[in-house]
Amino acid sequence: MMDEKHPLVPNDEIIYDMAELFKIFGDTTRIKILCALFLKEMCVSEITEEVGMTQSAVSHQLRILRHFRLVLLRRKGRLSYYSIGDNHVKKIFLMAMEHTQEP
Amino acid sequence: MMDEKHPLVPNDEIIYDMAELFKIFGDTTRIKILCALFLKEMCVSEITEEVGMTQSAVSHQLRILRHFRLVLLRRKGRLSYYSIGDNHVKKIFLMAMEHTQEP
DNA sequence: TGAACGCATGAACAAGTATTCATGCGTTCA
DNA sequence: TGAACGCATGAATACTTGTTCATGCGTTCA
């Protein structure tokens, strides 16, 4: 009476959430931003300089990262400081690097 | 003399490879396929049944997973058996599930 | 050998998305 | 107070990508 479902595959909501998270990580600009923030909190112009994209592109991506709580925002005067908002990200990135660096 | 580069962010090739890997994980069909294969090797029709997609869609995605060596193919008669081809995937998925299951 | 089966794949279409451009809003400072 | 600055954001565009549909190829078996 349990084999009407598909026990091998997690339920749709979990699958969907996982896919959403990985989609966010599937963009070079967002990866660069997160990597930059791993070391320290930075304002937008610093991030822009670090990742080598336009300020507009960076702001758009920061908005997405913010929405999924992967970065945190702190305002100080006319500056916006961003920092890493999640502890799992670094671990997941390190594991992905392990994979991609293999022969 | 080292500050002409951007030491916070890994080089472009690493970033690109990471993004490619995450893009692959950023699709519900591919996640379902990989989750199904975590338990055991399966042929295409079994996978198709398990993930609830058309055979064509599954085959297309298996081609991508194969190309990135995330699954392995073994032919036996007119059946194609697929299995997990990478040890990191399961760990990465578990970590992603940890993240998405948080409040 | 020929038909049924299992699977792969190219083309076409639809949907999602990252960047650029232009602009607006709030803050600072002369 | 008004101009410069830092940042956010909407619209438009170009591009990527997942599914469907149709079909082809190799294997099995009657």
GROMACS .gro file of C-alpha atoms in nm, chain A residues 4-59:
model
   56
    4GLU     CA    1   0.160   0.400  -0.546
    5LYS     CA    2   0.414   0.675  -0.483
    6HIS     CA    3   0.773   0.704  -0.604
    7PRO     CA    4   0.982   0.660  -0.294
    8LEU     CA    5   1.315   0.686  -0.477
    9VAL     CA    6   1.257   1.046  -0.568
   10PRO     CA    7   1.185   1.313  -0.305
   11ASN     CA    8   0.854   1.494  -0.331
   12ASP     CA    9   0.801   1.765  -0.588
   13GLU     CA   10   0.838   2.056  -0.349
   14ILE     CA   11   1.181   1.946  -0.233
   15ILE     CA   12   1.293   1.880  -0.589
   16TYR     CA   13   1.167   2.220  -0.697
   17ASP     CA   14   1.343   2.402  -0.413
   18MET     CA   15   1.669   2.224  -0.486
   19ALA     CA   16   1.649   2.313  -0.853
   20GLU     CA   17   1.586   2.676  -0.764
   21LEU     CA   18   1.891   2.687  -0.541
   22PHE     CA   19   2.112   2.529  -0.803
   23LYS     CA   20   1.981   2.765  -1.070
   24ILE     CA   21   2.100   3.055  -0.859
   25PHE     CA   22   2.444   2.899  -0.839
   26GLY     CA   23   2.443   2.834  -1.213
   27ASP     CA   24   2.552   3.182  -1.314
   28THR     CA   25   2.912   3.301  -1.323
   29THR     CA   26   2.831   3.652  -1.205
   30ARG     CA   27   2.652   3.528  -0.896
   31ILE     CA   28   2.927   3.279  -0.820
   32LYS     CA   29   3.185   3.556  -0.845
   33ILE     CA   30   2.985   3.778  -0.614
   34LEU     CA   31   2.947   3.507  -0.352
   35CYS     CA   32   3.315   3.414  -0.373
   36ALA     CA   33   3.412   3.777  -0.324
   37LEU     CA   34   3.191   3.802  -0.018
   38PHE     CA   35   3.335   3.487   0.135
   39LEU     CA   36   3.631   3.692   0.257
   40LYS     CA   37   3.458   4.005   0.378
   41GLU     CA   38   3.158   4.230   0.367
   42MET     CA   39   3.171   4.468   0.071
   43CYS     CA   40   2.975   4.756  -0.076
   44VAL     CA   41   2.836   4.742  -0.428
   45SER     CA   42   3.112   4.940  -0.594
   46GLU     CA   43   3.373   4.714  -0.437
   47ILE     CA   44   3.189   4.405  -0.557
   48THR     CA   45   3.152   4.558  -0.900
   49GLU     CA   46   3.526   4.615  -0.917
   50GLU     CA   47   3.602   4.268  -0.788
   51VAL     CA   48   3.384   4.075  -1.031
   52GLY     CA   49   3.452   4.293  -1.333
   53MET     CA   50   3.092   4.352  -1.438
   54THR     CA   51   2.882   4.665  -1.471
   55GLN     CA   52   2.722   4.811  -1.162
   56SER     CA   53   2.379   4.748  -1.306
   57ALA     CA   54   2.443   4.381  -1.372
   58VAL     CA   55   2.583   4.337  -1.023
   59SER     CA   56   2.285   4.511  -0.862
   0.00000   0.00000   0.00000
